[in-house]
């Protein structure tokens, strides 16, 4: 029994898709969530900035005595994998478990990944998918503008802004005809219904955030680190009220957040 919390961080609301999946899988765990909203979006930043910020976010969560961290961010996982891996605290990234889940997709045909500009630019997802799924064509597409839509509360499939952006950005996928699509940015899980209604039910959607939550559970179970009393503390480096409102909308329950920047 280990009551120490699990830390989760992202540039904003996207990592809540990992928090919510982890809550379902491990309701008893104590969680500390850090939404680095003030520095959102991460996907337009350079690898150098992202590596420094990954270290800052880990240091912030370490102050809570966390037993493990989920880097619930594809942009950090592709650009700062080595920084995450060097941490003394075990860190689960979203890249490795989600690529493993894509490799397990049985339906034949090409694979695709959508993620932020910086994730796609890094080539991290493409390289890992090609290595894990030899012989399958991989299409990688940056959909950075989805992050802003999510952060401003536009996620519903019937929202005209969402419908327009999803159908325009995903146009290249109608030619690629993927059997499975990896949502390589954790924000995109918030728009999963809109993405599904654009692509149709035949495409298997793999959520990087849910894969990371599962990997975190496996890690804690394998190392005997499970335990807690279901507590949850959320921090944002941005506006408290805005974060609370949007987090409540997604999580369907009251949310109390606190302010902190990663560096404080
Ligand atoms: N949710 C993050 C990701 O998975 C970051 C999105 C952003 O801030 O651009 O990449």
mmCIF file of C-alpha atoms and ligand atoms in Angstrom:
data_model
loop_
_atom_site.group_PDB
_atom_site.id
_atom_site.type_symbol
_atom_site.label_atom_id
_atom_site.label_comp_id
_atom_site.label_asym_id
_atom_site.label_seq_id
_atom_site.Cartn_x
_atom_site.Cartn_y
_atom_site.Cartn_z
ATOM 1 C CA UNK A 1 0.000 0.000 0.000
ATOM 2 C CA UNK A 2 1.516 3.298 -1.138
ATOM 3 C CA UNK A 3 -0.603 6.398 -0.528
ATOM 4 C CA UNK A 4 1.653 8.841 -2.348
ATOM 5 C CA UNK A 5 -0.137 10.639 -5.205
ATOM 6 C CA UNK A 6 0.343 10.152 -8.930
ATOM 7 C CA UNK A 7 1.267 13.368 -10.753
ATOM 8 C CA UNK A 8 -0.210 14.193 -14.166
ATOM 9 C CA UNK A 9 0.721 17.194 -16.289
ATOM 10 C CA UNK A 10 -0.251 18.761 -19.592
ATOM 11 C CA UNK A 11 -0.382 22.193 -21.180
ATOM 12 C CA UNK A 12 -4.028 22.545 -20.139
ATOM 13 C CA UNK A 13 -7.244 20.572 -20.364
ATOM 14 C CA UNK A 14 -5.988 17.742 -22.595
ATOM 15 C CA UNK A 15 -4.389 15.725 -19.808
ATOM 16 C CA UNK A 16 -7.786 15.502 -18.126
ATOM 17 C CA UNK A 17 -8.480 12.729 -20.633
ATOM 18 C CA UNK A 18 -5.683 10.756 -18.913
ATOM 19 C CA UNK A 19 -6.855 11.782 -15.438
ATOM 20 C CA UNK A 20 -10.390 10.682 -16.198
ATOM 21 C CA UNK A 21 -9.238 7.320 -17.609
ATOM 22 C CA UNK A 22 -6.959 6.749 -14.622
ATOM 23 C CA UNK A 23 -9.769 7.637 -12.197
ATOM 24 C CA UNK A 24 -11.918 4.932 -13.799
ATOM 25 C CA UNK A 25 -9.110 2.370 -13.743
ATOM 26 C CA UNK A 26 -7.793 3.220 -10.266
ATOM 27 C CA UNK A 27 -10.489 5.046 -8.268
ATOM 28 C CA UNK A 28 -8.552 4.753 -5.017
ATOM 29 C CA UNK A 29 -5.420 6.569 -6.186
ATOM 30 C CA UNK A 30 -4.558 10.107 -5.032
ATOM 31 C CA UNK A 31 -3.881 12.414 -7.990
ATOM 32 C CA UNK A 32 -2.178 15.771 -8.486
ATOM 33 C CA UNK A 33 -2.902 17.400 -11.844
ATOM 34 C CA UNK A 34 -0.958 20.306 -13.276
ATOM 35 C CA UNK A 35 -2.441 22.240 -16.209
ATOM 36 C CA UNK A 36 0.229 24.578 -17.518
ATOM 37 C CA UNK A 37 -2.424 26.780 -19.104
ATOM 38 C CA UNK A 38 -0.327 29.952 -18.976
ATOM 39 C CA UNK A 39 2.174 28.362 -21.361
ATOM 40 C CA UNK A 40 -0.409 26.733 -23.635
ATOM 41 C CA UNK A 41 0.017 25.778 -26.423
ATOM 42 C CA UNK A 42 3.073 23.570 -26.136
ATOM 43 C CA UNK A 43 2.728 22.469 -29.739
ATOM 44 C CA UNK A 44 4.144 25.684 -31.189
ATOM 45 C CA UNK A 45 7.301 25.599 -29.031
ATOM 46 C CA UNK A 46 10.834 24.513 -29.837
ATOM 47 C CA UNK A 47 12.358 21.222 -28.622
ATOM 48 C CA UNK A 48 14.685 23.232 -26.336
ATOM 49 C CA UNK A 49 11.777 25.020 -24.659
ATOM 50 C CA UNK A 50 9.838 21.792 -24.309
ATOM 51 C CA UNK A 51 12.780 19.958 -22.725
ATOM 52 C CA UNK A 52 13.255 22.730 -20.172
ATOM 53 C CA UNK A 53 9.543 22.891 -19.399
ATOM 54 C CA UNK A 54 9.337 19.098 -19.021
ATOM 55 C CA UNK A 55 12.003 19.343 -16.310
ATOM 56 C CA UNK A 56 10.130 22.186 -14.601
ATOM 57 C CA UNK A 57 6.825 20.323 -14.620
ATOM 58 C CA UNK A 58 8.456 17.198 -13.176
ATOM 59 C CA UNK A 59 10.148 19.271 -10.469
ATOM 60 C CA UNK A 60 6.826 20.914 -9.611
ATOM 61 C CA UNK A 61 5.064 17.558 -9.207
ATOM 62 C CA UNK A 62 8.018 16.098 -7.279
ATOM 63 C CA UNK A 63 7.253 18.606 -4.517
ATOM 64 C CA UNK A 64 4.072 16.640 -3.772
ATOM 65 C CA UNK A 65 6.081 13.469 -3.187
ATOM 66 C CA UNK A 66 4.517 11.728 -6.189
ATOM 67 C CA UNK A 67 5.218 8.009 -6.672
ATOM 68 C CA UNK A 68 4.846 8.255 -10.479
ATOM 69 C CA UNK A 69 4.047 10.841 -13.137
ATOM 70 C CA UNK A 70 2.035 10.656 -16.333
ATOM 71 C CA UNK A 71 3.404 13.116 -18.874
ATOM 72 C CA UNK A 72 -0.070 13.413 -20.397
ATOM 73 C CA UNK A 73 1.210 15.306 -23.377
ATOM 74 C CA UNK A 74 2.220 14.032 -26.796
ATOM 75 C CA UNK A 75 4.298 17.126 -27.430
ATOM 76 C CA UNK A 76 6.458 16.510 -24.348
ATOM 77 C CA UNK A 77 6.568 12.769 -24.995
ATOM 78 C CA UNK A 78 7.921 13.252 -28.518
ATOM 79 C CA UNK A 79 10.251 16.180 -27.838
ATOM 80 C CA UNK A 80 11.527 15.485 -24.335
ATOM 81 C CA UNK A 81 11.412 11.697 -24.006
ATOM 82 C CA UNK A 82 14.978 11.590 -22.688
ATOM 83 C CA UNK A 83 14.258 14.263 -20.044
ATOM 84 C CA UNK A 84 11.207 12.293 -18.893
ATOM 85 C CA UNK A 85 13.223 9.056 -18.867
ATOM 86 C CA UNK A 86 16.047 10.527 -16.775
ATOM 87 C CA UNK A 87 13.730 11.433 -13.893
ATOM 88 C CA UNK A 88 14.233 9.616 -10.569
ATOM 89 C CA UNK A 89 10.439 9.320 -10.364
ATOM 90 C CA UNK A 90 8.978 6.762 -12.786
ATOM 91 C CA UNK A 91 7.384 8.669 -15.674
ATOM 92 C CA UNK A 92 4.809 7.214 -18.057
ATOM 93 C CA UNK A 93 4.779 8.995 -21.400
ATOM 94 C CA UNK A 94 1.985 8.852 -23.970
ATOM 95 C CA UNK A 95 4.150 7.908 -26.963
ATOM 96 C CA UNK A 96 5.279 4.379 -26.107
ATOM 97 C CA UNK A 97 2.013 2.861 -24.814
ATOM 98 C CA UNK A 98 -0.036 4.401 -27.622
ATOM 99 C CA UNK A 99 2.299 3.124 -30.325
ATOM 100 C CA UNK A 100 2.123 -0.340 -28.721
ATOM 101 C CA UNK A 101 -1.687 -0.124 -28.864
ATOM 102 C CA UNK A 102 -1.534 0.829 -32.551
ATOM 103 C CA UNK A 103 0.723 -2.167 -33.226
ATOM 104 C CA UNK A 104 -1.967 -4.382 -31.673
ATOM 105 C CA UNK A 105 -4.709 -3.135 -34.049
ATOM 106 C CA UNK A 106 -5.789 -6.214 -35.996
ATOM 107 C CA UNK A 107 -7.741 -4.638 -38.875
ATOM 108 C CA UNK A 108 -5.493 -4.437 -41.948
ATOM 109 C CA UNK A 109 -4.681 -1.173 -43.683
ATOM 110 C CA UNK A 110 -2.717 2.010 -43.196
ATOM 111 C CA UNK A 111 -2.245 3.780 -39.870
ATOM 112 C CA UNK A 112 -2.482 7.482 -39.112
ATOM 113 C CA UNK A 113 -1.596 9.778 -36.259
ATOM 114 C CA UNK A 114 -2.781 13.300 -35.548
ATOM 115 C CA UNK A 115 -0.926 15.457 -33.041
ATOM 116 C CA UNK A 116 0.449 18.947 -32.478
ATOM 117 C CA UNK A 117 2.833 20.772 -34.826
ATOM 118 C CA UNK A 118 5.809 20.105 -32.563
ATOM 119 C CA UNK A 119 4.958 16.416 -32.157
ATOM 120 C CA UNK A 120 4.638 15.847 -35.893
ATOM 121 C CA UNK A 121 7.735 17.981 -36.626
ATOM 122 C CA UNK A 122 9.789 15.865 -34.231
ATOM 123 C CA UNK A 123 9.003 12.739 -36.270
ATOM 124 C CA UNK A 124 8.691 10.840 -32.992
ATOM 125 C CA UNK A 125 5.308 9.253 -33.661
ATOM 126 C CA UNK A 126 6.118 8.375 -37.284
ATOM 127 C CA UNK A 127 9.425 6.719 -36.394
ATOM 128 C CA UNK A 128 7.951 4.760 -33.507
ATOM 129 C CA UNK A 129 4.928 3.614 -35.546
ATOM 130 C CA UNK A 130 7.087 2.549 -38.481
ATOM 131 C CA UNK A 131 9.339 0.584 -36.131
ATOM 132 C CA UNK A 132 6.449 -1.066 -34.281
ATOM 133 C CA UNK A 133 4.273 -1.709 -37.341
ATOM 134 C CA UNK A 134 6.632 -2.648 -40.189
ATOM 135 C CA UNK A 135 5.030 -2.818 -43.614
ATOM 136 C CA UNK A 136 2.123 -0.552 -42.714
ATOM 137 C CA UNK A 137 1.828 2.851 -44.301
ATOM 138 C CA UNK A 138 1.829 5.645 -41.711
ATOM 139 C CA UNK A 139 0.292 9.088 -42.291
ATOM 140 C CA UNK A 140 1.131 11.813 -39.760
ATOM 141 C CA UNK A 141 -0.895 14.996 -39.664
ATOM 142 C CA UNK A 142 -0.536 18.103 -37.514
ATOM 143 C CA UNK A 143 -3.836 19.515 -36.223
ATOM 144 C CA UNK A 144 -2.539 22.233 -33.884
ATOM 145 C CA UNK A 145 -5.681 24.352 -34.124
ATOM 146 C CA UNK A 146 -7.714 21.655 -32.318
ATOM 147 C CA UNK A 147 -5.826 22.556 -29.111
ATOM 148 C CA UNK A 148 -7.106 26.135 -29.130
ATOM 149 C CA UNK A 149 -10.633 24.947 -29.878
ATOM 150 C CA UNK A 150 -10.508 22.621 -26.851
ATOM 151 C CA UNK A 151 -9.036 25.275 -24.561
ATOM 152 C CA UNK A 152 -11.801 27.689 -25.557
ATOM 153 C CA UNK A 153 -14.541 25.141 -24.905
ATOM 154 C CA UNK A 154 -15.262 24.101 -28.504
ATOM 155 C CA UNK A 155 -15.363 20.326 -28.482
ATOM 156 C CA UNK A 156 -18.941 19.264 -29.277
ATOM 157 C CA UNK A 157 -19.496 17.501 -32.625
ATOM 158 C CA UNK A 158 -22.434 19.796 -33.444
ATOM 159 C CA UNK A 159 -20.421 22.984 -32.788
ATOM 160 C CA UNK A 160 -20.018 24.625 -36.229
ATOM 161 C CA UNK A 161 -16.441 25.733 -35.439
ATOM 162 C CA UNK A 162 -15.506 22.178 -34.499
ATOM 163 C CA UNK A 163 -17.265 20.623 -37.487
ATOM 164 C CA UNK A 164 -15.531 22.979 -39.904
ATOM 165 C CA UNK A 165 -12.051 22.575 -38.396
ATOM 166 C CA UNK A 166 -12.285 18.805 -38.071
ATOM 167 C CA UNK A 167 -13.501 18.247 -41.621
ATOM 168 C CA UNK A 168 -10.920 20.670 -43.083
ATOM 169 C CA UNK A 169 -7.922 19.406 -41.066
ATOM 170 C CA UNK A 170 -8.773 15.739 -41.540
ATOM 171 C CA UNK A 171 -9.301 16.002 -45.316
ATOM 172 C CA UNK A 172 -5.916 14.337 -46.072
ATOM 173 C CA UNK A 173 -7.103 11.295 -44.129
ATOM 174 C CA UNK A 174 -9.974 10.611 -46.509
ATOM 175 C CA UNK A 175 -7.359 9.741 -49.166
ATOM 176 C CA UNK A 176 -5.138 7.818 -46.729
ATOM 177 C CA UNK A 177 -8.117 5.699 -45.533
ATOM 178 C CA UNK A 178 -6.526 4.620 -42.248
ATOM 179 C CA UNK A 179 -7.701 1.504 -40.439
ATOM 180 C CA UNK A 180 -6.701 3.133 -37.151
ATOM 181 C CA UNK A 181 -6.069 6.699 -36.068
ATOM 182 C CA UNK A 182 -3.913 7.560 -33.073
ATOM 183 C CA UNK A 183 -5.037 10.657 -31.180
ATOM 184 C CA UNK A 184 -1.451 11.611 -30.385
ATOM 185 C CA UNK A 185 -2.342 14.828 -28.597
ATOM 186 C CA UNK A 186 -4.238 14.402 -25.349
ATOM 187 C CA UNK A 187 -6.458 17.384 -26.143
ATOM 188 C CA UNK A 188 -7.875 15.527 -29.128
ATOM 189 C CA UNK A 189 -9.603 13.028 -26.855
ATOM 190 C CA UNK A 190 -11.902 15.894 -25.855
ATOM 191 C CA UNK A 191 -12.960 16.077 -29.516
ATOM 192 C CA UNK A 192 -13.140 12.316 -30.084
ATOM 193 C CA UNK A 193 -16.875 12.373 -30.883
ATOM 194 C CA UNK A 194 -16.378 15.056 -33.534
ATOM 195 C CA UNK A 195 -13.416 13.188 -35.024
ATOM 196 C CA UNK A 196 -15.359 9.926 -35.053
ATOM 197 C CA UNK A 197 -18.363 11.468 -36.739
ATOM 198 C CA UNK A 198 -16.094 12.974 -39.411
ATOM 199 C CA UNK A 199 -14.169 9.763 -40.160
ATOM 200 C CA UNK A 200 -16.933 7.208 -39.673
ATOM 201 C CA UNK A 201 -17.239 4.237 -37.369
ATOM 202 C CA UNK A 202 -14.891 1.957 -39.369
ATOM 203 C CA UNK A 203 -11.748 3.745 -38.187
ATOM 204 C CA UNK A 204 -10.404 2.517 -34.840
ATOM 205 C CA UNK A 205 -9.540 5.526 -32.651
ATOM 206 C CA UNK A 206 -6.654 4.983 -30.235
ATOM 207 C CA UNK A 207 -6.370 7.574 -27.468
ATOM 208 C CA UNK A 208 -2.796 8.247 -26.337
ATOM 209 C CA UNK A 209 -4.169 9.479 -23.001
ATOM 210 C CA UNK A 210 -6.123 6.304 -22.254
ATOM 211 C CA UNK A 211 -3.128 4.170 -23.277
ATOM 212 C CA UNK A 212 -0.942 6.127 -20.829
ATOM 213 C CA UNK A 213 -3.468 5.659 -18.011
ATOM 214 C CA UNK A 214 -3.435 1.898 -18.648
ATOM 215 C CA UNK A 215 0.370 1.867 -18.729
ATOM 216 C CA UNK A 216 0.434 3.734 -15.427
ATOM 217 C CA UNK A 217 -1.834 1.151 -13.824
ATOM 218 C CA UNK A 218 0.382 -1.688 -15.124
ATOM 219 C CA UNK A 219 3.474 0.054 -13.759
ATOM 220 C CA UNK A 220 1.996 0.603 -10.302
ATOM 221 C CA UNK A 221 0.615 -2.914 -10.093
ATOM 222 C CA UNK A 222 3.888 -4.455 -11.237
ATOM 223 C CA UNK A 223 5.905 -2.484 -8.695
ATOM 224 C CA UNK A 224 3.442 -2.841 -5.801
ATOM 225 C CA UNK A 225 2.916 0.923 -5.579
ATOM 226 C CA UNK A 226 -0.896 1.004 -5.641
ATOM 227 C CA UNK A 227 -2.991 2.620 -2.915
ATOM 228 C CA UNK A 228 -4.636 5.845 -1.846
ATOM 229 C CA UNK A 229 -7.952 7.334 -0.783
ATOM 230 C CA UNK A 230 -9.209 8.804 -4.063
ATOM 231 C CA UNK A 231 -8.105 12.379 -3.358
ATOM 232 C CA UNK A 232 -7.483 14.815 -6.163
ATOM 233 C CA UNK A 233 -5.781 18.215 -6.280
ATOM 234 C CA UNK A 234 -5.704 20.265 -9.463
ATOM 235 C CA UNK A 235 -3.396 23.167 -10.266
ATOM 236 C CA UNK A 236 -3.388 25.547 -13.186
ATOM 237 C CA UNK A 237 -0.918 28.223 -14.147
ATOM 238 C CA UNK A 238 -3.757 30.115 -15.873
ATOM 239 C CA UNK A 239 -7.141 31.508 -14.865
ATOM 240 C CA UNK A 240 -8.638 29.462 -12.037
ATOM 241 C CA UNK A 241 -12.227 30.202 -12.909
ATOM 242 C CA UNK A 242 -11.852 29.344 -16.586
ATOM 243 C CA UNK A 243 -9.994 26.134 -15.821
ATOM 244 C CA UNK A 244 -12.545 25.045 -13.216
ATOM 245 C CA UNK A 245 -15.495 25.724 -15.532
ATOM 246 C CA UNK A 246 -14.019 23.843 -18.469
ATOM 247 C CA UNK A 247 -12.705 20.966 -16.352
ATOM 248 C CA UNK A 248 -16.169 20.587 -14.766
ATOM 249 C CA UNK A 249 -17.746 20.517 -18.193
ATOM 250 C CA UNK A 250 -15.488 17.662 -19.285
ATOM 251 C CA UNK A 251 -15.365 15.696 -16.032
ATOM 252 C CA UNK A 252 -19.089 16.176 -15.249
ATOM 253 C CA UNK A 253 -18.395 16.969 -11.601
ATOM 254 C CA UNK A 254 -17.404 19.967 -9.468
ATOM 255 C CA UNK A 255 -13.716 20.885 -9.710
ATOM 256 C CA UNK A 256 -11.721 22.978 -7.250
ATOM 257 C CA UNK A 257 -8.384 24.149 -8.614
ATOM 258 C CA UNK A 258 -5.436 26.099 -7.202
ATOM 259 C CA UNK A 259 -3.047 28.462 -8.892
ATOM 260 C CA UNK A 260 0.638 27.748 -9.398
ATOM 261 C CA UNK A 261 3.149 28.242 -12.140
ATOM 262 C CA UNK A 262 5.529 25.323 -12.648
ATOM 263 C CA UNK A 263 8.453 27.476 -11.615
ATOM 264 C CA UNK A 264 7.007 28.681 -8.280
HETATM 265 N N1 LIG B 1 -2.043 18.120 -24.967
HETATM 266 C C1 LIG B 1 -0.709 18.279 -25.412
HETATM 267 C C2 LIG B 1 -0.250 17.187 -26.324
HETATM 268 O O1 LIG B 1 -0.669 16.068 -26.119
HETATM 269 C C3 LIG B 1 -0.263 19.690 -25.737
HETATM 270 C C4 LIG B 1 -1.090 20.467 -26.730
HETATM 271 C C5 LIG B 1 -0.536 21.889 -26.881
HETATM 272 O O2 LIG B 1 -0.439 22.560 -25.860
HETATM 273 O O3 LIG B 1 -0.233 22.287 -28.020
HETATM 274 O O4 LIG B 1 0.538 17.344 -27.199
#
